Short mmCIF file of C-alpha atoms and ligand atoms in Angstrom, two decimals:
data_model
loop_
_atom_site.label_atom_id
_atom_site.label_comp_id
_atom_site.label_asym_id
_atom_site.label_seq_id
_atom_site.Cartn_x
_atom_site.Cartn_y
_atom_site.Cartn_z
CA UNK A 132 -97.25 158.65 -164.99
CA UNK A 133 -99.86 158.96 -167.12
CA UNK A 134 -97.68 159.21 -170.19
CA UNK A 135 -95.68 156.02 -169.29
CA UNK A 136 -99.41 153.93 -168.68
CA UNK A 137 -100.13 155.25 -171.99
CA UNK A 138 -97.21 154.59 -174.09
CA UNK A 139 -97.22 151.29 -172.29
CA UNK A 140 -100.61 150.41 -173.62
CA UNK A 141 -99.41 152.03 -177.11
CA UNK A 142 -96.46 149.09 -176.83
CA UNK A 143 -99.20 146.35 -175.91
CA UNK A 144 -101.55 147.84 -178.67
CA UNK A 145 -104.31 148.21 -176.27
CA UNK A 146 -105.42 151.38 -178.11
CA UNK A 147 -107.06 151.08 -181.16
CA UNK A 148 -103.94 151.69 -183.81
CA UNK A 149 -103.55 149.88 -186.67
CA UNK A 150 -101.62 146.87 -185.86
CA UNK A 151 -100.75 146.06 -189.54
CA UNK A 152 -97.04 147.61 -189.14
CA UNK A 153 -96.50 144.49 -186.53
CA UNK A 154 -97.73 141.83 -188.73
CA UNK A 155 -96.18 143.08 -191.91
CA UNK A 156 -93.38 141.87 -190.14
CA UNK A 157 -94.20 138.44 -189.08
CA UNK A 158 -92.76 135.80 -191.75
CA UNK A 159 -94.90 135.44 -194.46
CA UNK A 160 -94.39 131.56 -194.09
CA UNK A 161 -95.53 131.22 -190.84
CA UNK A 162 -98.77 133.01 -192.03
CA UNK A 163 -99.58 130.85 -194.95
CA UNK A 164 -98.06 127.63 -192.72
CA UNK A 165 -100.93 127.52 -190.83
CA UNK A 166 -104.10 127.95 -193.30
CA UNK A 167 -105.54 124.45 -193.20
CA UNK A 168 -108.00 125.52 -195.95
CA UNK A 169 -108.37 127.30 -198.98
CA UNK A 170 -109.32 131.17 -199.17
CA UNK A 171 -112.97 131.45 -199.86
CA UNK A 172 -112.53 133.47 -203.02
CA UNK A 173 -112.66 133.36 -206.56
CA UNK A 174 -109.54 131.28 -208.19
CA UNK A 175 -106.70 134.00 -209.17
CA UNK A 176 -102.90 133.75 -208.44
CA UNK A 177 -101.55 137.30 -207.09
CA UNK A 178 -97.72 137.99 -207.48
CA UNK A 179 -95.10 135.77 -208.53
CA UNK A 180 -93.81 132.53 -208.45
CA UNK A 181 -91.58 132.91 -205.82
CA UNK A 182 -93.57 135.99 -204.25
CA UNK A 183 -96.84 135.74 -203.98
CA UNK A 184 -100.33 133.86 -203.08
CA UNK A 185 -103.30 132.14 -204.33
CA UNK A 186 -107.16 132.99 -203.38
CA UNK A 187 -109.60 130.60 -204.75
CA UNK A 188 -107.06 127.44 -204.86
CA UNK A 189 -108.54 123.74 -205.59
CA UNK A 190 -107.09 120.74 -204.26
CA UNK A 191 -105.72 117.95 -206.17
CA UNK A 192 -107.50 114.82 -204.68
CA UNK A 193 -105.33 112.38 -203.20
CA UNK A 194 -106.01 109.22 -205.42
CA UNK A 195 -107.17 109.80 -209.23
CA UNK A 196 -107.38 107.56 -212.07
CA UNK A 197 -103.65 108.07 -213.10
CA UNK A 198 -102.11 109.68 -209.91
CA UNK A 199 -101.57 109.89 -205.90
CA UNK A 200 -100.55 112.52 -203.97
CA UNK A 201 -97.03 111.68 -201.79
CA UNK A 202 -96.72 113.42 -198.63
CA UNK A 203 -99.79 113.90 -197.41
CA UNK A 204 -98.79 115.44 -194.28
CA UNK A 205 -97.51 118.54 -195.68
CA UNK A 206 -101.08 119.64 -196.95
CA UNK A 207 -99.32 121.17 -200.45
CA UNK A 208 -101.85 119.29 -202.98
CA UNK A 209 -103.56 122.76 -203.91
CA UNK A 210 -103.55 124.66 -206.86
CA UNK A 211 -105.06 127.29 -209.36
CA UNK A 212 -107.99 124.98 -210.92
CA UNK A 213 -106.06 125.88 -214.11
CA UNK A 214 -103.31 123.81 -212.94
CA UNK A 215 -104.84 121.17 -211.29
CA UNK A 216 -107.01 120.35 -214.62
CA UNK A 217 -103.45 120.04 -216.48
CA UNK A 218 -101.95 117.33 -213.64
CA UNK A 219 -104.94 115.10 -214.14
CA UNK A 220 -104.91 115.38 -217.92
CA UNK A 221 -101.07 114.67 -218.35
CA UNK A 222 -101.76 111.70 -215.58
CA UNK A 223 -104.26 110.23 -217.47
CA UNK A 224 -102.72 110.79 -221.06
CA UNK A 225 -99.32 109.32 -219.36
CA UNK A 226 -100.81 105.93 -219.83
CA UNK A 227 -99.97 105.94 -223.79
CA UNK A 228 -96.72 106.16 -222.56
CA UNK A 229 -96.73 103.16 -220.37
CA UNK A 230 -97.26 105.15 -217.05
CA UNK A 231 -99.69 103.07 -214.84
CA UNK A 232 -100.27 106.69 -213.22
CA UNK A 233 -98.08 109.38 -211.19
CA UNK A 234 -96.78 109.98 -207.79
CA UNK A 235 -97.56 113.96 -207.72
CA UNK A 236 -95.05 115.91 -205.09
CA UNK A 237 -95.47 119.40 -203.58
CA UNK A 238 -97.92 121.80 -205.30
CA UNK A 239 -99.21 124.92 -202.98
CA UNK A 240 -100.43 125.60 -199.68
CA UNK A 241 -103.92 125.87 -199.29
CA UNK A 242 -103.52 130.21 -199.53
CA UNK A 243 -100.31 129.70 -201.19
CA UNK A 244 -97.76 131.81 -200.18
CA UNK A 245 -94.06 131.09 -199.18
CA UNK A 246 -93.44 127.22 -197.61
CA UNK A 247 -91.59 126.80 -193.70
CA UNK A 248 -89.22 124.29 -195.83
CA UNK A 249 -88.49 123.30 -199.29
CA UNK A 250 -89.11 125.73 -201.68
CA UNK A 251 -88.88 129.33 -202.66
CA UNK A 252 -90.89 129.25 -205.85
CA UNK A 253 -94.62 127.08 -205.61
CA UNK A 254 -96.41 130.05 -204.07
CA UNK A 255 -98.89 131.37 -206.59
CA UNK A 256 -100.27 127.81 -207.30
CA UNK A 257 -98.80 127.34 -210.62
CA UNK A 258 -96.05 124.84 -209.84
CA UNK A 259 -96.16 121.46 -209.39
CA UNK A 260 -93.72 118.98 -208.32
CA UNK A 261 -94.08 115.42 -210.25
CA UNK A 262 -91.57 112.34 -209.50
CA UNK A 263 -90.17 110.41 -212.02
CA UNK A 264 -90.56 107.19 -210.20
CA UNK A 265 -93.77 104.86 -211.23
CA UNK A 266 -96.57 104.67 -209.34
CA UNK A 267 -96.98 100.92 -208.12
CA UNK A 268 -100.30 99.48 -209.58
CA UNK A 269 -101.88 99.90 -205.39
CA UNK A 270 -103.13 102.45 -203.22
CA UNK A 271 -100.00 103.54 -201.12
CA UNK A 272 -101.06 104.03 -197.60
CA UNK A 273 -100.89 107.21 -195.66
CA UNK A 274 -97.59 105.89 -194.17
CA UNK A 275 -95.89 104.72 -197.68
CA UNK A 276 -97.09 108.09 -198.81
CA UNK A 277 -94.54 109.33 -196.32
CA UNK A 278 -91.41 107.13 -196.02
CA UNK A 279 -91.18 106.28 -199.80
CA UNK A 280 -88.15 108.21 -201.08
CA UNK A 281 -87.93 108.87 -204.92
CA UNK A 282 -85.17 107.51 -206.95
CA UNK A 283 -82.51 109.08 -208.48
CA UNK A 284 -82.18 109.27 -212.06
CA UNK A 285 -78.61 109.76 -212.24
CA UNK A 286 -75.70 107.79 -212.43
CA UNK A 287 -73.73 107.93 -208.92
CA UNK A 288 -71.11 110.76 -209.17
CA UNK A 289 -71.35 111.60 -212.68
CA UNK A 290 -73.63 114.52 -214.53
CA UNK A 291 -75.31 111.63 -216.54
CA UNK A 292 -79.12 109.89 -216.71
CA UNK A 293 -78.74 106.22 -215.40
CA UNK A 294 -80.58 104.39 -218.49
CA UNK A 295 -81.96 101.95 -216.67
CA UNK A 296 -83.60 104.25 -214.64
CA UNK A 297 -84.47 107.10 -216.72
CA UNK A 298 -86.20 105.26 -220.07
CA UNK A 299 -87.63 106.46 -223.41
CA UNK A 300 -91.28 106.40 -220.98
CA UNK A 301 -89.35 108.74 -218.62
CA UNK A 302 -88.74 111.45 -221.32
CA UNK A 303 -92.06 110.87 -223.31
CA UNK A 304 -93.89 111.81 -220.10
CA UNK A 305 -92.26 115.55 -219.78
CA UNK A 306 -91.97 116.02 -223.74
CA UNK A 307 -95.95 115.49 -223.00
CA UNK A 308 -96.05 117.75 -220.26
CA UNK A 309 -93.53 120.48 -222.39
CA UNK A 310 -96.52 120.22 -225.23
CA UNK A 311 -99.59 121.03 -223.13
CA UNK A 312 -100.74 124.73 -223.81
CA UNK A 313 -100.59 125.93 -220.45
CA UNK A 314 -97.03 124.83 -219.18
CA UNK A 315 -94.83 127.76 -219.31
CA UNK A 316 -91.69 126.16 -218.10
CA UNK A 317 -90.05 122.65 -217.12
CA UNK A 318 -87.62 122.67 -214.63
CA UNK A 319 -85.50 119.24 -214.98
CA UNK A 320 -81.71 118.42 -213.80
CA UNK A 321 -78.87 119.65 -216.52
CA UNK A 322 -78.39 115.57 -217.39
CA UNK A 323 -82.16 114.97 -218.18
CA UNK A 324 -82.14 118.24 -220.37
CA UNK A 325 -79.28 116.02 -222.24
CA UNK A 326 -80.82 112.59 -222.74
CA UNK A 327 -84.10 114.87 -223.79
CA UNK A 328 -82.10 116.34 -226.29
CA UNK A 329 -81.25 113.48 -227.69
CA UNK A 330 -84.13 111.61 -227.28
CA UNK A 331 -86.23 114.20 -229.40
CA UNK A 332 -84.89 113.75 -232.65
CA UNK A 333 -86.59 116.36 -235.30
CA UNK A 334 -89.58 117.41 -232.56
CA UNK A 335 -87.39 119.81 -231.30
CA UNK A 336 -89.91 123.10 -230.12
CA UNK A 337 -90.77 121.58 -226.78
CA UNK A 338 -86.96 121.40 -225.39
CA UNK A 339 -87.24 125.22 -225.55
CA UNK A 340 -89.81 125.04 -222.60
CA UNK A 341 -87.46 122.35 -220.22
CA UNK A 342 -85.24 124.37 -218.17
CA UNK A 343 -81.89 122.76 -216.76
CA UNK A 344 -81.49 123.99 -212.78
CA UNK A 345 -80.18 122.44 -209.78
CA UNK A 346 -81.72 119.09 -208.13
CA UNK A 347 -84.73 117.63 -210.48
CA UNK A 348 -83.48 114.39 -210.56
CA UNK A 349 -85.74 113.13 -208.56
CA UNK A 350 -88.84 114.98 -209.92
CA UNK A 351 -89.44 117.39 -212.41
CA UNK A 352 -91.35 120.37 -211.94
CA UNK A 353 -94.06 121.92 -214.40
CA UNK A 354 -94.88 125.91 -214.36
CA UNK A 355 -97.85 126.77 -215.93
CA UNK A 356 -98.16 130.74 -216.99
CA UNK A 357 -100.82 133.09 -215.32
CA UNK A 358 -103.93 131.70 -216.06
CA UNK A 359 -106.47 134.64 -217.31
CA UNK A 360 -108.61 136.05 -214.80
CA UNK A 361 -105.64 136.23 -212.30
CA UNK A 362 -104.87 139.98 -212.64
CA UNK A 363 -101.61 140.76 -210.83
CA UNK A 364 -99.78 137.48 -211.48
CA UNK A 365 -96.86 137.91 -213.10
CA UNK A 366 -95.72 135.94 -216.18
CA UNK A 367 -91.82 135.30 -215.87
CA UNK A 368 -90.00 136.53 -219.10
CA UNK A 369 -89.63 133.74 -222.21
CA UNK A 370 -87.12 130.78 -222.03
CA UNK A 371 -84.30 131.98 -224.95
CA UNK A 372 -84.88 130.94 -227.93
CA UNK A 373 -83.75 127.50 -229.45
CA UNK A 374 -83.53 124.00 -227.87
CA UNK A 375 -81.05 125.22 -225.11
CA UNK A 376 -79.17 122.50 -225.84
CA UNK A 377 -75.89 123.71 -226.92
CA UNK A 378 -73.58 126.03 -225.62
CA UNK A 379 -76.21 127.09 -222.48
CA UNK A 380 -76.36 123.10 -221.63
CA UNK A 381 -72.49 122.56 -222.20
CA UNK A 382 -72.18 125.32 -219.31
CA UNK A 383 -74.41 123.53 -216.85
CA UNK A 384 -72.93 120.30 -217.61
CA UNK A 385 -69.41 121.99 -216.69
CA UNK A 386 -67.60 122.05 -213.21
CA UNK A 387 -68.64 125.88 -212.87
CA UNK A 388 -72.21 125.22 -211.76
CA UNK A 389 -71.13 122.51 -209.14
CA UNK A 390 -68.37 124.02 -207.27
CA UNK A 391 -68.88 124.91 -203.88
CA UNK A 392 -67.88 128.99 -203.10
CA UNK A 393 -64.90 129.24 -201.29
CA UNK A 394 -65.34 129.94 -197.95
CA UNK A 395 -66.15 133.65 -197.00
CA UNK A 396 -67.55 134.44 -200.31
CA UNK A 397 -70.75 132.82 -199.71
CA UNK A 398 -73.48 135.41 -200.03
CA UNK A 399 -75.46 135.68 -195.89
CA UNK A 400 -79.04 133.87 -196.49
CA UNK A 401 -82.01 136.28 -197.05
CA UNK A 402 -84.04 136.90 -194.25
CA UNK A 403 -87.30 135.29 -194.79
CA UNK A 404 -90.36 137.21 -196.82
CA UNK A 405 -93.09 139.08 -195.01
CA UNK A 406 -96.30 140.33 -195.63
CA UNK A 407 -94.58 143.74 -196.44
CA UNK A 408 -92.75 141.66 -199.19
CA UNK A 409 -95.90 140.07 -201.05
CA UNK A 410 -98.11 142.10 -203.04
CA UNK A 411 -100.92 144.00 -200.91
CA UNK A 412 -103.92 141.71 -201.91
CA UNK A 413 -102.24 138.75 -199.95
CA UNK A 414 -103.58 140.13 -196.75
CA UNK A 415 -106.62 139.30 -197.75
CA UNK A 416 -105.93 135.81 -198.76
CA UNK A 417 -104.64 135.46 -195.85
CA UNK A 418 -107.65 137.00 -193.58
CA UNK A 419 -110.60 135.59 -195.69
CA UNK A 420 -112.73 133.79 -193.66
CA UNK A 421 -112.21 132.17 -189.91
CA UNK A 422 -108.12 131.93 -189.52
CA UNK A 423 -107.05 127.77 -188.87
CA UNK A 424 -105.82 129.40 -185.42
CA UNK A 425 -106.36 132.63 -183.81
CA UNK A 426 -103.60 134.74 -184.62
CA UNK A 427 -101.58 137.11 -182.39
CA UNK A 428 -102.13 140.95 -183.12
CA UNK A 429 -105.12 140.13 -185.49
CA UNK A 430 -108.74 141.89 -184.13
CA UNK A 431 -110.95 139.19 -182.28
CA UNK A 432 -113.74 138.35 -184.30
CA UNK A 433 -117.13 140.70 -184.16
CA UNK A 434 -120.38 138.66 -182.18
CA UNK A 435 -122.65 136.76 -184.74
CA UNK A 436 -125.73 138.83 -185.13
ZN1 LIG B 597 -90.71 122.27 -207.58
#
């Protein structure tokens, strides 16, 4: 009898184990979903881009001199300080380009850490999501800042910039944010990595830094490297060499990147990260200070003295 109440209050973690095991379980996401603020701790991204958190994260405000924050909702304007200085200063040098400012997408969450929806990578507070439609010369309400969908820079059904949408300004603005010290990569869709190529005549070292990969063609999406101070982030490994704009772009402008996988072959979707998954020192991100809600299996808190 005894033995049965016991193991019973073993199962409801009555008795004072550990109960890390059970949350190193719990999706990661769901975690760093709910952190409304920032983790009261010096600035440093921990992990990697796509695995990984950020203590000390700053938000980019809302309206600036050249930008707005889109989506306000979603509570992902935050980043390593590092980045957030390098949004505002391409904003604001944007303007010599004929950009009355920027509509800035996702960044982080407040703590970082994997996103319920959208992305895999934007965890460590490094990436940041810009559109490549103009901001209009207003203040967007809260509302706009919602429903307003981005436009396309493609042509409809082809592999191919629409010129009348994506402009000389267009490719000025990422050669300018490919030239700032601190961006690491560029990710932008296969056909923008074309028209930059031959947009950028003899200034060819930036193209090495802008990345073709799926989708972009609505934004582009800047990757700064680990900033110093943030020991344990992990730098990903150099672009290759060159412009990438031969035979690597000829492949990505081919049928092979774009055709579905037949049936059956499709490889079973990962099961979402945990805390087991991220590097140690996220716990503590995710603990520092008061919680935005009280979480299930975490210790209530001690009595103020
Ligand atoms: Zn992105």
């Amino acid at each position: 009898m005894f033995a049965r109440a016991l193991a019973l209050a073993l199962a409801l973690g009555f008795v004072g184990l550990s109960t890390a095991p059970a949350t190193a379980q719990v999706a990661a996401k769901d975690l760093f979903g709910r952190a409304k603020d920032p983790a009261p701790l010096a600035a440093r991204a921990i992990g990697s881009y796509a695995r990984g958190c950020l203590a000390g994260a700053m938000p980019l405000p809302v309206d600036g001199p050249a930008w707005q924050v889109m989506r306000l909702s979603r509570n992902r304007n935050w980043g390593h300080p590092v980045l957030i200085s390098l949004i505002e200063r391409i904003a604001v040098g944007a303007r010599s380009e004929g950009w009355n400012g920027l509509l800035v997408g996702d960044l982080a969450q407040p703590r970082g850490g994997p996103m319920t929806s959208g992305h895999a990578s934007h965890q460590i507070g490094l990436d940041a999501d810009i559109w490549l439609t103009p901001m209009p010369g207003r203040t967007l309400s809260a509302t706009e800042r919602e429903e307003i969908s981005a436009t396309s820079m493609l042509k409809d059904g082809v592999r191919e910039v629409d010129p009348k949408r994506f402009t000389p300004a267009h490719a000025a603005l990422i050669r300018r944010a490919a030239k700032q010290p601190e961006t690491e990569r560029i990710f932008v869709h296969p056909a923008i990595k074309k028209a930059l190529c031959d947009f950028a005549g003899s200034d060819r070292g930036w193209l090495r830094t802008v990345r073709p990969w799926w989708g972009h063609y609505y934004h582009f999406h800047v990757r700064i490297a680990c900033p110093s101070g943030s020991s344990g982030c992990k730098n990903q490994d150099p672009p290759p060499p060159g412009d990438g704009c031969g035979k690597e772009l000829d492949w990505w402008l081919s049928d092979e990147p774009w055709t579905p996988a037949k049936p059956g072959t499709k490889p079973k979707p990962k099961p979402p990260l945990t805390m087991a998954d991220l590097p140690q020192e996220c716990r503590m991100v995710v603990d520092a200070s008061a919680p935005a809600a009280p979480l299930a299996n975490t210790p209530l808190p001690r009595p103020r003295p």
